PDB file of C-alpha atoms in Angstrom:
ATOM      1  CA  MET A  18    -111.340   5.730-140.320  1.00  0.00           C
ATOM      2  CA  VAL A  19    -112.638   5.730-136.730  1.00  0.00           C
ATOM      3  CA  SER A  20    -110.818   3.389-134.368  1.00  0.00           C
ATOM      4  CA  MET A  21    -112.808   1.121-132.059  1.00  0.00           C
ATOM      5  CA  LYS A  22    -111.426   3.106-129.126  1.00  0.00           C
ATOM      6  CA  ASP A  23    -113.173   6.201-130.510  1.00  0.00           C
ATOM      7  CA  ALA A  24    -116.306   4.462-131.814  1.00  0.00           C
ATOM      8  CA  ILE A  25    -118.193   4.379-128.504  1.00  0.00           C
ATOM      9  CA  PRO A  26    -118.719   7.737-126.815  1.00  0.00           C
ATOM     10  CA  LEU A  27    -117.875   7.636-123.121  1.00  0.00           C
ATOM     11  CA  HIS A  28    -119.017   9.856-120.279  1.00  0.00           C
ATOM     12  CA  ARG A  29    -116.285   9.145-117.746  1.00  0.00           C
ATOM     13  CA  THR A  30    -116.502  10.033-114.086  1.00  0.00           C
ATOM     14  CA  PRO A  31    -114.401   8.908-111.113  1.00  0.00           C
ATOM     15  CA  THR A  32    -116.336   5.834-109.973  1.00  0.00           C
ATOM     16  CA  ASP A  33    -116.357   3.576-106.939  1.00  0.00           C
ATOM     17  CA  LEU A  34    -116.767   0.275-108.781  1.00  0.00           C
ATOM     18  CA  ARG A  35    -117.816  -1.624-105.650  1.00  0.00           C
ATOM     19  CA  LYS A  36    -120.755   0.726-104.980  1.00  0.00           C
ATOM     20  CA  LEU A  37    -121.688   0.809-108.659  1.00  0.00           C
ATOM     21  CA  LEU A  38    -121.758  -2.977-108.953  1.00  0.00           C
ATOM     22  CA  GLN A  39    -123.512  -3.566-105.634  1.00  0.00           C
ATOM     23  CA  GLY A  40    -126.388  -1.427-106.882  1.00  0.00           C
ATOM     24  CA  THR A  41    -126.328  -2.900-110.356  1.00  0.00           C
ATOM     25  CA  LEU A  42    -126.322  -6.510-109.200  1.00  0.00           C
ATOM     26  CA  GLU A  43    -129.080  -6.012-106.643  1.00  0.00           C
ATOM     27  CA  VAL A  44    -131.573  -6.418-109.492  1.00  0.00           C
ATOM     28  CA  LEU A  45    -130.086  -9.814-110.385  1.00  0.00           C
ATOM     29  CA  ARG A  46    -129.998 -11.117-106.801  1.00  0.00           C
ATOM     30  CA  ALA A  47    -133.686 -12.122-106.844  1.00  0.00           C
ATOM     31  CA  GLN A  48    -133.152 -14.085-110.038  1.00  0.00           C
ATOM     32  CA  ALA A  49    -130.077 -15.769-108.534  1.00  0.00           C
ATOM     33  CA  MET A  50    -131.917 -16.585-105.296  1.00  0.00           C
ATOM     34  CA  GLY A  51    -134.796 -18.053-107.293  1.00  0.00           C
ATOM     35  CA  ARG A  52    -132.337 -20.479-108.857  1.00  0.00           C
ATOM     36  CA  ASP A  53    -130.522 -21.080-105.559  1.00  0.00           C
ATOM     37  CA  VAL A  54    -127.390 -19.538-107.050  1.00  0.00           C
ATOM     38  CA  ALA A  55    -125.071 -17.633-104.716  1.00  0.00           C
ATOM     39  CA  LEU A  56    -124.218 -14.224-106.203  1.00  0.00           C
ATOM     40  CA  THR A  57    -121.529 -12.301-104.322  1.00  0.00           C
ATOM     41  CA  ILE A  58    -119.197  -9.357-104.793  1.00  0.00           C
ATOM     42  CA  GLU A  59    -115.647  -9.360-103.455  1.00  0.00           C
ATOM     43  CA  ALA A  60    -113.671  -6.126-103.371  1.00  0.00           C
ATOM     44  CA  PRO A  61    -111.045  -4.628-101.069  1.00  0.00           C
ATOM     45  CA  ALA A  62    -112.072  -1.742 -98.826  1.00  0.00           C
ATOM     46  CA  ASP A  63    -109.377   0.536-100.261  1.00  0.00           C
ATOM     47  CA  LEU A  64    -110.351   0.129-103.910  1.00  0.00           C
ATOM     48  CA  PRO A  65    -109.266   3.191-105.921  1.00  0.00           C
ATOM     49  CA  LEU A  66    -111.737   5.242-107.927  1.00  0.00           C
ATOM     50  CA  VAL A  67    -111.562   4.504-111.653  1.00  0.00           C
ATOM     51  CA  SER A  68    -112.521   6.911-114.429  1.00  0.00           C
ATOM     52  CA  VAL A  69    -115.208   5.009-116.354  1.00  0.00           C
ATOM     53  CA  ASP A  70    -118.537   5.464-118.042  1.00  0.00           C
ATOM     54  CA  ALA A  71    -120.571   4.110-115.121  1.00  0.00           C
ATOM     55  CA  GLU A  72    -123.649   3.234-117.189  1.00  0.00           C
ATOM     56  CA  LYS A  73    -121.679   1.254-119.737  1.00  0.00           C
ATOM     57  CA  MET A  74    -119.637  -0.586-117.084  1.00  0.00           C
ATOM     58  CA  ALA A  75    -122.772  -1.431-115.090  1.00  0.00           C
ATOM     59  CA  TRP A  76    -124.402  -2.783-118.264  1.00  0.00           C
ATOM     60  CA  ALA A  77    -121.304  -4.835-119.161  1.00  0.00           C
ATOM     61  CA  VAL A  78    -121.064  -6.513-115.761  1.00  0.00           C
ATOM     62  CA  ALA A  79    -124.829  -7.062-115.474  1.00  0.00           C
ATOM     63  CA  THR A  80    -124.769  -8.692-118.910  1.00  0.00           C
ATOM     64  CA  LEU A  81    -121.944 -11.032-117.899  1.00  0.00           C
ATOM     65  CA  VAL A  82    -123.732 -11.980-114.665  1.00  0.00           C
ATOM     66  CA  GLY A  83    -126.983 -12.525-116.594  1.00  0.00           C
ATOM     67  CA  ASN A  84    -125.144 -14.841-118.983  1.00  0.00           C
ATOM     68  CA  ALA A  85    -123.583 -16.717-116.067  1.00  0.00           C
ATOM     69  CA  LEU A  86    -127.008 -17.155-114.463  1.00  0.00           C
ATOM     70  CA  ARG A  87    -128.157 -18.986-117.584  1.00  0.00           C
ATOM     71  CA  TYR A  88    -125.352 -21.526-117.381  1.00  0.00           C
ATOM     72  CA  VAL A  89    -124.540 -22.238-113.722  1.00  0.00           C
ATOM     73  CA  ARG A  90    -126.077 -25.310-112.181  1.00  0.00           C
ATOM     74  CA  HIS A  91    -129.691 -24.645-111.256  1.00  0.00           C
ATOM     75  CA  GLY A  92    -130.301 -25.365-107.606  1.00  0.00           C
ATOM     76  CA  SER A  93    -132.935 -27.510-105.963  1.00  0.00           C
ATOM     77  CA  LEU A  94    -133.742 -28.632-102.427  1.00  0.00           C
ATOM     78  CA  ARG A  95    -131.639 -31.753-102.959  1.00  0.00           C
ATOM     79  CA  ARG A  96    -128.683 -30.083-104.662  1.00  0.00           C
ATOM     80  CA  PRO A  97    -127.586 -26.493-103.976  1.00  0.00           C
ATOM     81  CA  GLY A  98    -127.223 -24.208-106.959  1.00  0.00           C
ATOM     82  CA  GLY A  99    -124.057 -22.814-108.386  1.00  0.00           C
ATOM     83  CA  THR A 100    -122.050 -19.744-107.570  1.00  0.00           C
ATOM     84  CA  ILE A 101    -121.223 -16.508-109.327  1.00  0.00           C
ATOM     85  CA  VAL A 102    -118.593 -14.258-107.805  1.00  0.00           C
ATOM     86  CA  VAL A 103    -117.856 -10.763-109.069  1.00  0.00           C
ATOM     87  CA  ARG A 104    -114.328  -9.860-107.957  1.00  0.00           C
ATOM     88  CA  ILE A 105    -112.890  -6.378-108.198  1.00  0.00           C
ATOM     89  CA  SER A 106    -109.103  -6.368-107.852  1.00  0.00           C
ATOM     90  CA  PRO A 107    -106.635  -3.509-108.099  1.00  0.00           C
ATOM     91  CA  GLU A 108    -103.383  -4.214-109.910  1.00  0.00           C
ATOM     92  CA  PRO A 109    -100.434  -1.842-110.384  1.00  0.00           C
ATOM     93  CA  ASP A 110    -101.689  -0.488-113.719  1.00  0.00           C
ATOM     94  CA  ALA A 111    -105.290  -1.723-113.857  1.00  0.00           C
ATOM     95  CA  VAL A 112    -108.448  -2.533-111.973  1.00  0.00           C
ATOM     96  CA  VAL A 113    -109.926  -5.904-112.902  1.00  0.00           C
ATOM     97  CA  ILE A 114    -113.592  -6.853-112.641  1.00  0.00           C
ATOM     98  CA  ALA A 115    -113.849 -10.631-112.961  1.00  0.00           C
ATOM     99  CA  VAL A 116    -117.137 -12.511-113.261  1.00  0.00           C
ATOM    100  CA  ASP A 117    -116.436 -16.067-112.156  1.00  0.00           C
ATOM    101  CA  ASP A 118    -119.003 -18.886-112.344  1.00  0.00           C
ATOM    102  CA  ASP A 119    -119.008 -22.621-111.748  1.00  0.00           C
ATOM    103  CA  GLY A 120    -121.119 -23.450-114.794  1.00  0.00           C
ATOM    104  CA  PRO A 121    -120.244 -26.060-117.408  1.00  0.00           C
ATOM    105  CA  GLY A 122    -117.589 -23.943-119.109  1.00  0.00           C
ATOM    106  CA  ILE A 123    -117.484 -22.930-122.748  1.00  0.00           C
ATOM    107  CA  PRO A 124    -116.331 -25.480-125.336  1.00  0.00           C
ATOM    108  CA  ALA A 125    -113.016 -24.499-126.934  1.00  0.00           C
ATOM    109  CA  ASP A 126    -114.509 -24.246-130.440  1.00  0.00           C
ATOM    110  CA  LYS A 127    -117.015 -21.622-129.203  1.00  0.00           C
ATOM    111  CA  ALA A 128    -114.672 -19.826-126.789  1.00  0.00           C
ATOM    112  CA  ALA A 129    -112.245 -19.046-129.618  1.00  0.00           C
ATOM    113  CA  HIS A 130    -114.918 -16.962-131.384  1.00  0.00           C
ATOM    114  CA  LEU A 131    -116.826 -15.344-128.517  1.00  0.00           C
ATOM    115  CA  PHE A 132    -115.500 -11.826-128.968  1.00  0.00           C
ATOM    116  CA  ARG A 133    -114.779 -11.888-132.713  1.00  0.00           C
ATOM    117  CA  ARG A 134    -116.747  -9.929-135.252  1.00  0.00           C
ATOM    118  CA  GLY A 135    -117.977 -11.812-138.277  1.00  0.00           C
ATOM    119  CA  ALA A 136    -117.723 -15.210-136.604  1.00  0.00           C
ATOM    120  CA  GLY A 137    -121.359 -16.109-137.141  1.00  0.00           C
ATOM    121  CA  VAL A 138    -122.387 -14.206-134.033  1.00  0.00           C
ATOM    122  CA  THR A 139    -125.971 -13.004-133.963  1.00  0.00           C
ATOM    123  CA  HIS A 140    -128.330 -11.535-131.393  1.00  0.00           C
ATOM    124  CA  GLY A 141    -128.637 -13.962-128.519  1.00  0.00           C
ATOM    125  CA  THR A 142    -125.454 -15.830-129.388  1.00  0.00           C
ATOM    126  CA  GLY A 143    -122.658 -13.445-128.588  1.00  0.00           C
ATOM    127  CA  LEU A 144    -123.558  -9.968-129.807  1.00  0.00           C
ATOM    128  CA  ALA A 145    -123.562  -8.665-126.236  1.00  0.00           C
ATOM    129  CA  LEU A 146    -120.080 -10.101-125.659  1.00  0.00           C
ATOM    130  CA  MET A 147    -118.772  -8.278-128.720  1.00  0.00           C
ATOM    131  CA  LEU A 148    -120.334  -5.046-127.427  1.00  0.00           C
ATOM    132  CA  ILE A 149    -118.770  -5.597-124.001  1.00  0.00           C
ATOM    133  CA  GLN A 150    -115.398  -5.919-125.705  1.00  0.00           C
ATOM    134  CA  ASP A 151    -116.081  -2.691-127.615  1.00  0.00           C
ATOM    135  CA  VAL A 152    -116.863  -0.904-124.328  1.00  0.00           C
ATOM    136  CA  LEU A 153    -113.620  -2.149-122.768  1.00  0.00           C
ATOM    137  CA  VAL A 154    -111.549  -1.168-125.797  1.00  0.00           C
ATOM    138  CA  ALA A 155    -113.146   2.303-125.709  1.00  0.00           C
ATOM    139  CA  HIS A 156    -111.973   2.559-122.086  1.00  0.00           C
ATOM    140  CA  GLY A 157    -108.455   1.515-123.151  1.00  0.00           C
ATOM    141  CA  GLY A 158    -108.922  -1.903-121.549  1.00  0.00           C
ATOM    142  CA  ARG A 159    -109.491  -5.460-122.653  1.00  0.00           C
ATOM    143  CA  VAL A 160    -111.512  -8.593-121.959  1.00  0.00           C
ATOM    144  CA  ASP A 161    -109.841 -11.853-120.880  1.00  0.00           C
ATOM    145  CA  LEU A 162    -111.535 -15.260-120.942  1.00  0.00           C
ATOM    146  CA  LYS A 163    -110.632 -18.352-118.943  1.00  0.00           C
ATOM    147  CA  THR A 164    -112.911 -21.382-119.186  1.00  0.00           C
ATOM    148  CA  ASP A 165    -112.792 -25.029-118.199  1.00  0.00           C
ATOM    149  CA  THR A 166    -115.207 -27.738-119.343  1.00  0.00           C
ATOM    150  CA  ASP A 167    -113.761 -30.526-117.187  1.00  0.00           C
ATOM    151  CA  THR A 168    -116.626 -31.801-115.034  1.00  0.00           C
ATOM    152  CA  ALA A 169    -114.579 -31.707-111.825  1.00  0.00           C
ATOM    153  CA  SER A 170    -113.410 -28.112-112.196  1.00  0.00           C
ATOM    154  CA  SER A 171    -115.698 -26.527-114.773  1.00  0.00           C
ATOM    155  CA  GLY A 172    -116.441 -22.850-114.878  1.00  0.00           C
ATOM    156  CA  THR A 173    -115.783 -19.614-116.686  1.00  0.00           C
ATOM    157  CA  THR A 174    -114.122 -16.365-115.714  1.00  0.00           C
ATOM    158  CA  ILE A 175    -114.485 -13.281-117.869  1.00  0.00           C
ATOM    159  CA  ALA A 176    -112.241 -10.465-116.674  1.00  0.00           C
ATOM    160  CA  LEU A 177    -112.674  -6.823-117.643  1.00  0.00           C
ATOM    161  CA  ARG A 178    -109.297  -5.078-117.349  1.00  0.00           C
ATOM    162  CA  LEU A 179    -109.571  -1.299-116.972  1.00  0.00           C
ATOM    163  CA  PRO A 180    -106.497   0.921-116.948  1.00  0.00           C
ATOM    164  CA  ARG A 181    -106.138   2.977-113.769  1.00  0.00           C
ATOM    165  CA  GLU A 182    -105.357   6.072-115.797  1.00  0.00           C
ATOM    166  CA  ALA A 183    -107.077   6.620-119.106  1.00  0.00           C
TER     167      ALA A 183
END
């Protein structure tokens, strides 16, 4: 039996995640600007290189940002749009890429099943999130979800945790 870690072939190279994601997200900036949504990247200058499959990581983050763009508040001249921040943070044993938005949050009954196989997930309603999880598991990492539906503090953060050494 093939484990999920071995199910997705990876072509790892030492990668500067900040440069990779700046280029990747440039395509989504026009869409964000059209909705008056602020899309930014935050990363320290001394971010270590991480051995990843650059194409798969770029796809995963672009997919998360695309999802966030669908749910953040849409801006207008009277009311500014929402925000999406992609944060890259080194930790002692990992590098974390977090996509943080100030959208309405994900209801608890849906959040519990977002990354589960066989939970009624179909194309357009979570298949991409399951594939993102598969990509992270193949890298030896994991996906963490934090969401809040309270109107005063709503938003969602999906964090991709990549081991420094894999």
